[in-house]
XYZ file of C-alpha atoms in Angstrom:
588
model
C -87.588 79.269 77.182
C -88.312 75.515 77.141
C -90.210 75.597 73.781
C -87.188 77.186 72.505
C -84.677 74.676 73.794
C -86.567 72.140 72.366
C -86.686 73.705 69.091
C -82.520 73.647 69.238
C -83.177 69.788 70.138
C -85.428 69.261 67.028
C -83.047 70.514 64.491
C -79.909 69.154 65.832
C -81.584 65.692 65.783
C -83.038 66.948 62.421
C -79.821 67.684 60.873
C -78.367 64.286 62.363
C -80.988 61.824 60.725
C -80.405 63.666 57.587
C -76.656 63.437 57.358
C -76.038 67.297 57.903
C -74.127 68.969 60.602
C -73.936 72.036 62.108
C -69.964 72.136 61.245
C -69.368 73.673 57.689
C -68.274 71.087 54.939
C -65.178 72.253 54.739
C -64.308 71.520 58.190
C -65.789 68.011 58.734
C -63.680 64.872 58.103
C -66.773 62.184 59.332
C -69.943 61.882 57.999
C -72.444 59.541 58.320
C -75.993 58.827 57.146
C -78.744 57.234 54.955
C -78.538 56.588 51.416
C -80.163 54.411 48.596
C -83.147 55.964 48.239
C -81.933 58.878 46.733
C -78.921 60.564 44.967
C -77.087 61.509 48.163
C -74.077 63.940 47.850
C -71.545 63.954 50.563
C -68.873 66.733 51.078
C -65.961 66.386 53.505
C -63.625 69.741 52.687
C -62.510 69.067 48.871
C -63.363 65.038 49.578
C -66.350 64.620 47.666
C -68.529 61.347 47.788
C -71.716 60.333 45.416
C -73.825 57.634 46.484
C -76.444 56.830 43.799
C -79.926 55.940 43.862
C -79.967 52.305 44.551
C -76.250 52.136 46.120
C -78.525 49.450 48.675
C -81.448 49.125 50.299
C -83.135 52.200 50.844
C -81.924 53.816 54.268
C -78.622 51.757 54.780
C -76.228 53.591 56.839
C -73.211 54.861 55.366
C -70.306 56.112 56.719
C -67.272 58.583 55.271
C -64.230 59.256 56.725
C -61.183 61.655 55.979
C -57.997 60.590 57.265
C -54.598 61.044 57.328
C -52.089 58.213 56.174
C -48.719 56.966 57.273
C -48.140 53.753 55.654
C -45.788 52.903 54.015
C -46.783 53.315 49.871
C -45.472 50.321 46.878
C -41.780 51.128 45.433
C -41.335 53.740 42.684
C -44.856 55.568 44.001
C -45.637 58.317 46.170
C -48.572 59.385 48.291
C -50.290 62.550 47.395
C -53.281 62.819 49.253
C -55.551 61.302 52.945
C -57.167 58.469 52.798
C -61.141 58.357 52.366
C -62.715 55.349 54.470
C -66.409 54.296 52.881
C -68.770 51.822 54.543
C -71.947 50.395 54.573
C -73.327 49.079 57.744
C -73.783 45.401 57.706
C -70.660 45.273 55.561
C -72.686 45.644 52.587
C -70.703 46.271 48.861
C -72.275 49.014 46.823
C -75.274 47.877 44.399
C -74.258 50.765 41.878
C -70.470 52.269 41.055
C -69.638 55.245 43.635
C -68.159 58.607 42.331
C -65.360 59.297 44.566
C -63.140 62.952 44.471
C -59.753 62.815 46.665
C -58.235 66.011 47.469
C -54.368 65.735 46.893
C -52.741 67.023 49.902
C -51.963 70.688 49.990
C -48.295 70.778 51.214
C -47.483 68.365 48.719
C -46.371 69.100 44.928
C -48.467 71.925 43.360
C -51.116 71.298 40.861
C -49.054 72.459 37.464
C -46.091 70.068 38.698
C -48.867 67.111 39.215
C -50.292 67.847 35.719
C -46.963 67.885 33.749
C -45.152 65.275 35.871
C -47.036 63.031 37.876
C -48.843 59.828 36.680
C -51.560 59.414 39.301
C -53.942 56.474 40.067
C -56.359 55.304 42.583
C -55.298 52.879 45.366
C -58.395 50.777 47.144
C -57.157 49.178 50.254
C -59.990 46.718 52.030
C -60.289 45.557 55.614
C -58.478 42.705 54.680
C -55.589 44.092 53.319
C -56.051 43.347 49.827
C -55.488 46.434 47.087
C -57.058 47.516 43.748
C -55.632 50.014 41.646
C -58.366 52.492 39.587
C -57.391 54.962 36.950
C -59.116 58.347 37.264
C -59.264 61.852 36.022
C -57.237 65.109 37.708
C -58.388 68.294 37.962
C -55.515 70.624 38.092
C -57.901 73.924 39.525
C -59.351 71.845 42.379
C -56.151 69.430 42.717
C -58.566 66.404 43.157
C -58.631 63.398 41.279
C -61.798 61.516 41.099
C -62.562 58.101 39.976
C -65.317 55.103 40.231
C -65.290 52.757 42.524
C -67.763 49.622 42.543
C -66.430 47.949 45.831
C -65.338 49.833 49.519
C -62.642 50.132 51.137
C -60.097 53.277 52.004
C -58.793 54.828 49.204
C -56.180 57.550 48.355
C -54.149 58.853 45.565
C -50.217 57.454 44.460
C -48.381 58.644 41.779
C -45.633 57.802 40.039
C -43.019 60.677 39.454
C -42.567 59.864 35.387
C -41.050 63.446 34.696
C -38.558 62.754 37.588
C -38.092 59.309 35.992
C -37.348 60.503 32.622
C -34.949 63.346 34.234
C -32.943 60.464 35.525
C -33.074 58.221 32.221
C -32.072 61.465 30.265
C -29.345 61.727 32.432
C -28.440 58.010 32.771
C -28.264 57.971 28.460
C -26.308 61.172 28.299
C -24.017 60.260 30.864
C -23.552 56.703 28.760
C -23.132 58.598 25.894
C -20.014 60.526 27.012
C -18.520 57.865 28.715
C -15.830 56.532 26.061
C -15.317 52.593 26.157
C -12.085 52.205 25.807
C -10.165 50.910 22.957
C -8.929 47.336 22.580
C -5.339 46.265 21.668
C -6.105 45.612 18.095
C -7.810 49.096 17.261
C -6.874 50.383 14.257
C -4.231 47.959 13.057
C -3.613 47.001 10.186
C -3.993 43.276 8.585
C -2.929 41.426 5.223
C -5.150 38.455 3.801
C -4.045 36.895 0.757
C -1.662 39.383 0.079
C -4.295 42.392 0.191
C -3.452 45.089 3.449
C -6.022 46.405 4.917
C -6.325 49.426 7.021
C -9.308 51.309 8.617
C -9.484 54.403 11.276
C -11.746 54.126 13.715
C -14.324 56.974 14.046
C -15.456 58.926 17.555
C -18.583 56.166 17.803
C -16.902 53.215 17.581
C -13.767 50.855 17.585
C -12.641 48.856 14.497
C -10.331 45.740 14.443
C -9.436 43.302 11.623
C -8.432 39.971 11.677
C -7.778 37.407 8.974
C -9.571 33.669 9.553
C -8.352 31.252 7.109
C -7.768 33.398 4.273
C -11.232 35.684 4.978
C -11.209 39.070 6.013
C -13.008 39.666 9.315
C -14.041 43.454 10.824
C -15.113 43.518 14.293
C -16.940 47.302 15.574
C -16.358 47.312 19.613
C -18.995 49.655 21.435
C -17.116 53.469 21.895
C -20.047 55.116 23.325
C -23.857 54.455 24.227
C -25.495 54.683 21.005
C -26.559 51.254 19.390
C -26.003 50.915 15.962
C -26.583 48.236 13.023
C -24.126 47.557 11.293
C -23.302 45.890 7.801
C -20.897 46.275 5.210
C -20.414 46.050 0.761
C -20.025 43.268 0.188
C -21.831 41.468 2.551
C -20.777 39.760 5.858
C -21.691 36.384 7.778
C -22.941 38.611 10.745
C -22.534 37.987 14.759
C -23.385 39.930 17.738
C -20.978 39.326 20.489
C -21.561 40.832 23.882
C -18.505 42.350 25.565
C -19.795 42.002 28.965
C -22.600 40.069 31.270
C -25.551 42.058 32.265
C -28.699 42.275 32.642
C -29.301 45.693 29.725
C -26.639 43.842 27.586
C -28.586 40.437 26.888
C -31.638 42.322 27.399
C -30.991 44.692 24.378
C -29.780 41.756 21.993
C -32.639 39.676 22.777
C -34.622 42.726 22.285
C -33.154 43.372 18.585
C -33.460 39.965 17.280
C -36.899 40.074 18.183
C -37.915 43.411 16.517
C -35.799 41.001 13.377
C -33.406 44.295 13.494
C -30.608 42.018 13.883
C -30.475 38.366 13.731
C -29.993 37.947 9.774
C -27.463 36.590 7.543
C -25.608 40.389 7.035
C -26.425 43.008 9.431
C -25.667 42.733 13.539
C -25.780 45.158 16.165
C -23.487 47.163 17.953
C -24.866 48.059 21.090
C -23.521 49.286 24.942
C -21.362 45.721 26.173
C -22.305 43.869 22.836
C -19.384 44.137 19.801
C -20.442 43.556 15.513
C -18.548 41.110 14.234
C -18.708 40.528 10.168
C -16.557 38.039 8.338
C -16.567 38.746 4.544
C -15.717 35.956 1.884
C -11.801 36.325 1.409
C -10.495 39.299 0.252
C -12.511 41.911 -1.290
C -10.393 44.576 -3.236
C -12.932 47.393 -1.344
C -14.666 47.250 1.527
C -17.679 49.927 3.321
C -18.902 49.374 6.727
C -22.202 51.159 7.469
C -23.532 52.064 10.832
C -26.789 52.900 11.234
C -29.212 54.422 13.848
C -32.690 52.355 14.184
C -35.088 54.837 16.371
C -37.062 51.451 17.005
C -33.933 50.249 19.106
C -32.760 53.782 20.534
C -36.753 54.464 21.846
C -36.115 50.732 22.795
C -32.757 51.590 25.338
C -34.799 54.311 26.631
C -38.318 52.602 27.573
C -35.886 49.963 28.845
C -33.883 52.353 31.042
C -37.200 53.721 32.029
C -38.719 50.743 33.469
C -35.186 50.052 35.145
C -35.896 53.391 37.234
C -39.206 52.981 37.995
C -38.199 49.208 39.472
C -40.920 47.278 37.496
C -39.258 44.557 34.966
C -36.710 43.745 33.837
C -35.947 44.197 29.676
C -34.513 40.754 30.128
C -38.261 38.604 30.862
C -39.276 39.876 27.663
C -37.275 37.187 25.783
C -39.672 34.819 24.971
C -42.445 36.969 24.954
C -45.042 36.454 21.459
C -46.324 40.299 22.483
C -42.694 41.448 20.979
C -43.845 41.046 17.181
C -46.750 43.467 18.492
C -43.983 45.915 19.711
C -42.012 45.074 16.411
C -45.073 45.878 14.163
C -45.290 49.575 15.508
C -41.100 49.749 14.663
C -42.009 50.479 10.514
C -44.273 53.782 11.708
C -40.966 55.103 13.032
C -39.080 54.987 9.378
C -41.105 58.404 8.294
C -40.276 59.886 11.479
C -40.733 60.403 15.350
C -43.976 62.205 16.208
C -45.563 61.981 18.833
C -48.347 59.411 17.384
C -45.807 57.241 16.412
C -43.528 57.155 19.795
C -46.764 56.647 21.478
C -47.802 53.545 19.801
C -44.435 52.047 20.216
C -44.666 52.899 23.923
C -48.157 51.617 24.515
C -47.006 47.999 22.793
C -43.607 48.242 24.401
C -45.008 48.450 27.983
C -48.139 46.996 27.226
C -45.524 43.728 26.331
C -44.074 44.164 29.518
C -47.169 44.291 31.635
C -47.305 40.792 30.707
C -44.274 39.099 32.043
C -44.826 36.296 34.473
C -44.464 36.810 38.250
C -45.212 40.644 38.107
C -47.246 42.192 40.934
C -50.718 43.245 40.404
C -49.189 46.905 41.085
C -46.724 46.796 38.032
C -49.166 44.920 36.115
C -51.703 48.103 36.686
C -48.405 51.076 36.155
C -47.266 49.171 33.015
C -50.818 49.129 31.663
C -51.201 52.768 32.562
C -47.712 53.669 31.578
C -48.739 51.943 27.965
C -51.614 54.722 27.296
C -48.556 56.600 26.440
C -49.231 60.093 28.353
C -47.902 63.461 26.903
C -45.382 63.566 29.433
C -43.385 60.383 28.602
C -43.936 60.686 24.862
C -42.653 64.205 24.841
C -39.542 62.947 26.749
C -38.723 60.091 25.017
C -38.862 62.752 21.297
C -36.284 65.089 23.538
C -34.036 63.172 24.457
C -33.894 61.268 20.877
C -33.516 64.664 19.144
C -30.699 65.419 22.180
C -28.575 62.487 21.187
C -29.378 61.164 18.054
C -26.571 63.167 15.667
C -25.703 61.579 12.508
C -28.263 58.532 12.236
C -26.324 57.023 9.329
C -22.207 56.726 8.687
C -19.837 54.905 6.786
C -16.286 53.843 6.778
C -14.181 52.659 3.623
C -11.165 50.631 4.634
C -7.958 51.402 2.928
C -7.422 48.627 0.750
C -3.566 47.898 -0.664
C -3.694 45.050 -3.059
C -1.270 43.159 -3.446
C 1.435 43.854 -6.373
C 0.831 41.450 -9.306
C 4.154 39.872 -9.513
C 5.987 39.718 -12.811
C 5.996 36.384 -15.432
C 9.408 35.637 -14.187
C 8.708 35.697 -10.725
C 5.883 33.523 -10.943
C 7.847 30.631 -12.981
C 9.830 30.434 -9.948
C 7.736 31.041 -7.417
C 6.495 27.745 -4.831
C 3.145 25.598 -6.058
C 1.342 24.216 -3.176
C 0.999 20.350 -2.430
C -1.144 18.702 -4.937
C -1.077 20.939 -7.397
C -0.962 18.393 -9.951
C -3.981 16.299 -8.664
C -7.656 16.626 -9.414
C -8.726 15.077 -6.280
C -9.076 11.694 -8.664
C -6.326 12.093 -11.368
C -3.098 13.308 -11.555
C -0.279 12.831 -8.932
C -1.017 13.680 -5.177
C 2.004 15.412 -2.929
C 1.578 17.445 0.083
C 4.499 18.711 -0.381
C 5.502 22.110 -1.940
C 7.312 22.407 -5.337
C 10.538 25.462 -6.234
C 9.893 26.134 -9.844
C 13.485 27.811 -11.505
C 12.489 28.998 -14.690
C 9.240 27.061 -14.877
C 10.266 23.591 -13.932
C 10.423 21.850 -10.609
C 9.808 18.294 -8.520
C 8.601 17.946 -5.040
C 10.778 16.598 -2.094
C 10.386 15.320 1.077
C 11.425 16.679 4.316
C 14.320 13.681 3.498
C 15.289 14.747 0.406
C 13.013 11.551 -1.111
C 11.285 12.258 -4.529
C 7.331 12.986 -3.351
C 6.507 10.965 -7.335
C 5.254 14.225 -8.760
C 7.370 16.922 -11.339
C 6.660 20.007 -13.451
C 8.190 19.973 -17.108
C 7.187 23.392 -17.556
C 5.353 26.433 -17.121
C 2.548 29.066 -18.928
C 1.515 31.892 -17.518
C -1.989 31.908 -19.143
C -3.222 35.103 -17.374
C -5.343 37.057 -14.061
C -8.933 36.952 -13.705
C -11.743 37.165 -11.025
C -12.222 32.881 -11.575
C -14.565 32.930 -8.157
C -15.548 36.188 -7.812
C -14.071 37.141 -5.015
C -13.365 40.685 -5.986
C -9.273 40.182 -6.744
C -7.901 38.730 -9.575
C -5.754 35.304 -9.557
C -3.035 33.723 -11.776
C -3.421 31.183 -14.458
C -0.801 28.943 -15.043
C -0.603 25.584 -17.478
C 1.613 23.224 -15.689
C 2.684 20.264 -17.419
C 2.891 17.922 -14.677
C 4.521 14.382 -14.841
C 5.211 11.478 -12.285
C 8.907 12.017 -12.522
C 11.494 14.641 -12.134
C 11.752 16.603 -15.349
C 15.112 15.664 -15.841
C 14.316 12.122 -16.362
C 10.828 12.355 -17.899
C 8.924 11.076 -19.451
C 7.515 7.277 -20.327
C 3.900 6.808 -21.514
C 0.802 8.709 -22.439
C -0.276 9.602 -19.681
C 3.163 9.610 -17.346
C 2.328 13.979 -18.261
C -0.810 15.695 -18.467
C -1.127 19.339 -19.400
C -2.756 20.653 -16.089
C -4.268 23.949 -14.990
C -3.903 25.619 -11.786
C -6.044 28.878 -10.286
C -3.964 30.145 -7.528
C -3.781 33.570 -5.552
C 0.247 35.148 -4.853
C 0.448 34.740 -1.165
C 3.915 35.959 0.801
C 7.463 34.394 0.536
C 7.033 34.175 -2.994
C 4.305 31.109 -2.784
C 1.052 30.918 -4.530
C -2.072 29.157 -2.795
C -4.606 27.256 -4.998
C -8.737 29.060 -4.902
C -9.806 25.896 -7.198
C -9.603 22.466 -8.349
C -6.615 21.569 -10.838
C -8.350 20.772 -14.607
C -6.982 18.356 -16.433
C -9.437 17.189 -18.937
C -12.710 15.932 -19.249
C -14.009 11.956 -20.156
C -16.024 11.603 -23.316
C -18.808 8.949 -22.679
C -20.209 6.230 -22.616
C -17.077 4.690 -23.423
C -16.637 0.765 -22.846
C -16.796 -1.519 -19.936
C -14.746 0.831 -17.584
C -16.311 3.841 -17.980
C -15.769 6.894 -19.799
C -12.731 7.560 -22.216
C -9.694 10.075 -20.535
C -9.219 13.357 -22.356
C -6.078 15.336 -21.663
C -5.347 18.967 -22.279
C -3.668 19.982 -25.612
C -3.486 23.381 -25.285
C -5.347 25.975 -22.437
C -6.222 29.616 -22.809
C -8.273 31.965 -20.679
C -10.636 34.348 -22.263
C -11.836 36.837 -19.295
C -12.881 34.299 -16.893
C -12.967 31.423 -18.733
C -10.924 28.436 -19.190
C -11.097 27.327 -22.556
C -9.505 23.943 -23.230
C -8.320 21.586 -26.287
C -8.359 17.943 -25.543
C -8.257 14.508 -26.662
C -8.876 11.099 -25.979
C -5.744 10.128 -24.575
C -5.919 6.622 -26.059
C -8.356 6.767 -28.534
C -7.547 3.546 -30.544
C -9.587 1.732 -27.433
C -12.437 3.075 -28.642
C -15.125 3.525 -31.670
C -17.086 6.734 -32.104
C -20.258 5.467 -31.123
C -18.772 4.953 -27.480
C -17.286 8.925 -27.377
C -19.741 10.403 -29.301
C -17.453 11.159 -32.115
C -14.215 10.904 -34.281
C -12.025 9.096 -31.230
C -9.264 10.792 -32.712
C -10.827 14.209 -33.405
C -10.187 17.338 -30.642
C -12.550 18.580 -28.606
C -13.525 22.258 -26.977
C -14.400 23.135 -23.974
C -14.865 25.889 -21.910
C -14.329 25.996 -18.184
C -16.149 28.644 -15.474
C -15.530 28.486 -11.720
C -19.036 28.271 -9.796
C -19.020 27.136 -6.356
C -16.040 25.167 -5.243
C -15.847 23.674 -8.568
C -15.373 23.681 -12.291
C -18.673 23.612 -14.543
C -17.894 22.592 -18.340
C -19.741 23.219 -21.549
C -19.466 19.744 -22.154
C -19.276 16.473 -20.962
């Protein structure tokens, strides 16, 4: 009896120095015993530890605990699984990396919903509070998740919820998408510039106003539902983006497009949730298109951006000044042959690899974002969904409803109202602000006092329309012969009238607007002490969108033919074409 009570004693003490127990594996949550000399393999239920050969000196003590856990876990994360406690005695740090296999708790979420929703990592907690984050590998038929560790502490399993996540972005985008904006004041009206009427109908995506500035049509698209846009119209546009209201997403998603260079450019802007297109076009165009345009860079772009909003990591809005963008912008041209899910995932890596990077975030976000950025099946396959969900039409166009304006007749012209200074060249001529009535061709200006402004019109030529500056509508030609006095009293010398020629546009109450310079000759050269010699204008004609002009020297006794380059008395041709703001001649 006592050599058998001894034996018991024996292998207890046996199975103690050894790290065994008599308790089955599955039962134990302590264990404790040597290791470094060998390979030593330690079981706790699912918990699974491997110390390796050389893990420290040989015969350190080790200890491993299973544990429940009731702190509290980082925002955006859940706890899946206990915590398992490692040590060393002497507060020693492993030599050699530790295999480590948590069990994720039973009663939580069941393996297929962890392997098709859950993003799960590692979290290392030391004595001193300090954590480490460690990526790992899941085993859906033994719900475990095992990783390396090269330094102890307690560790257990988070997750992040990403197909939970992307259920709420989904529904945060669709819900954005149905919600209408509403429609400003000056929706769908219509608007006359330089005599051309202009009318456009809005379509479901968007809200359309026109304006004149200064003579220059201007469209502005106002946000109708979620779906950015870019937009540009034929002809081209001086382009804006104008946000509509102050947030966060809104400066966030135009800071975002300029960087990708989606928008940002002389002709194409964006419309966007809170941000309005604004395009001013180069007076008035006799047709106009506006385009509209999806960009799959910018819609994955509202939806990574919506996503980190959810999870409570960054916001879209640090990335501003971020180099990392023209990364993100690089992977935007793979898009252009289509979303896959190769494609999607190298935006998503560079997109939230960029925003793993903003200053001041926590080691924790730093660690998601990172993880986040390796693109997993789960979040690519999301984003593709819910881009094939709401992206319809990805390109549209609108064609305003342009009524030019009727040409009026030869008689209504010759007594129709010149603006002020229509007989000056900016350095010749006469110079009155003042408009002049033409009756039948001829006309004087007045002041407000009734006081002669020193400028008349003998008469009047209609010389014909053309497109002079290209502005896609045709003007008027007219040959004025302009004088310093009324035309009743007219005229003394030479040059007291000068045949003059005037490019204007028919604006309303029966007045015309000048769109050039007045011509009234050229200067043949050198000439003498003073300069050049003064041609005027015999005779004008236009010829499609030329001027063509006869002049002469208008005192051409003064001079020899060395000093005009010819007969002093001989005509000259020359033909006139608008470029610019001014005239460019043939000749000199």
């Amino acid at each position: 009896m006592r050599s058998r009570t001894m034996l018991i004693v024996l292998t207890v003490l046996s199975l103690l120095l050894t790290g065994c127990s008599l308790l089955d594996s599955s039962e134990r949550t302590e264990w404790s015993g040597r290791v470094g000399a060998e390979v030593q393999r330690v079981e706790l239920g699912r918990a699974v530890v491997i110390f390796p050969k050389g893990v420290a000196p040989a015969g350190t003590r080790a200890t491993v605990k299973v544990t429940s856990v009731e702190d509290a876990v980082p925002s955006s994360t859940v706890s899946l699984s206990p915590a398992v406690e490692i040590t060393l005695e002497g507060d020693l740090q492993p030599a050699a990396p530790v295999q480590i296999t948590v069990p994720l708790d039973e009663d939580g979420p069941g393996p297929s919903t962890v392997a098709s929703q859950f993003l799960l990592f590692g979290s290392a907690t030391g004595s001193d509070g300090t954590e480490q984050f460690l990526t790992g590998t899941y085993d859906q038929t033994s719900n475990t998740f095992s990783m390396t560790a090269d330094h102890f502490s307690s560790f257990r399993i988070l997750g992040i919820d990403v197909g939970k996540a992307m259920g709420e972005v989904r529904t945060a985008i669709m819900q954005g998408l149905g919600l209408e904006w509403p429609a400003p004041a000056c929706t769908d009206k219509a608007v006359e510039v330089a005599g051309s009427k202009y009318e456009v109908t809005s379509y479901p995506e968007a809200h359309l106003c026109l304006s004149n500035d200064d003579g220059n049509l201007v469209i502005t698209a106002h946000p109708a539902i979620g779906m950015p846009y870019l937009v540009t119209t034929a002809p081209k546009g001086r382009a804006t983006t104008t946000p509509a209201e102050v947030s966060v997403s809104t400066s966030g998603i135009v800071v975002f497009a300029e960087a990708l260079g989606l928008t940002g450019g002389d002709s194409v802007t964006g419309l966007f949730p809170g941000v309005s297109a604004t395009l001013a076009l180069d007076g008035a165009p006799e047709a106009v298109r506006i385009g509209f345009r999806q960009e799959p860079g910018l819609l994955l772009m509202v939806i990574l951006a919506r996503t980190l909003d959810v999870l409570g990591l960054t916001s879209i809005e640090a990335l501003g000044n971020l180099q990392c963008l023209a990364d993100v912008g690089g992977t935007n041209s793979s898009l252009a042959d289509g979303l896959s899910g190769e494609s999607v995932g190298a935006f998503a890596k560079a997109f939230f690899t960029c925003a793993g990077s903003v200053p001041g975030l926590s080691s924790l976000g730093k660690f998601l974002l990172a993880a986040i950025g390796t693109a997993p099946g789960l979040l690519v396959t999301s984003v593709i969904g819910i881009i094939n969900e709401i992206a319809g039409t990805d390109r549209r166009s609108v064609d305003l409803l342009v009524t030019p304006p009727i040409r009026p007749a030869n008689q209504a012209l010759l007594n129709s109202v010149l603006p002020g200074d229509v007989c000056w060249t900016g350095d010749m001529g006469w110079s009155a602000k003042v408009p002049i009535q033409l009756v039948d061709g001829a006309g004087a200006a007045y002041e407000s006092d009734g006081t002669f402004a020193d400028v008349g019109i003998i008469g009047t030529e209609v010389l014909g329309w053309a497109d002079l500056n290209a502005d896609g509508r045709d003007e008027v030609v007219l040959a004025l012969q302009c004088a310093g006095s009324p035309p009743e009293t007219c005229c003394a010398g030479r040059s007291s009238n000068l045949l003059s020629v005037a490019v204007l546009t028919p604006a309303s109450d029966n007045r015309l607007e000048k769109v050039a310079p007045t011509l009234m000759g050229g200067a043949s050269g050198p000439g003498d002490e003073y300069g050049p010699a003064d041609r005027q204008i015999i005779d004008a004609q236009l010829r499609g969108d030329t001027v063509i002009t006869t002049e002469s020297i208008i005192y051409p006794e003064h001079y020899t033919s060395d000093q005009v380059g010819g007969d002093p008395y001989g005509p000259v041709t020359v033909e006139y074409r608008l470029a610019g703001d001014g005239w460019r001649a043939s000749r000199p």
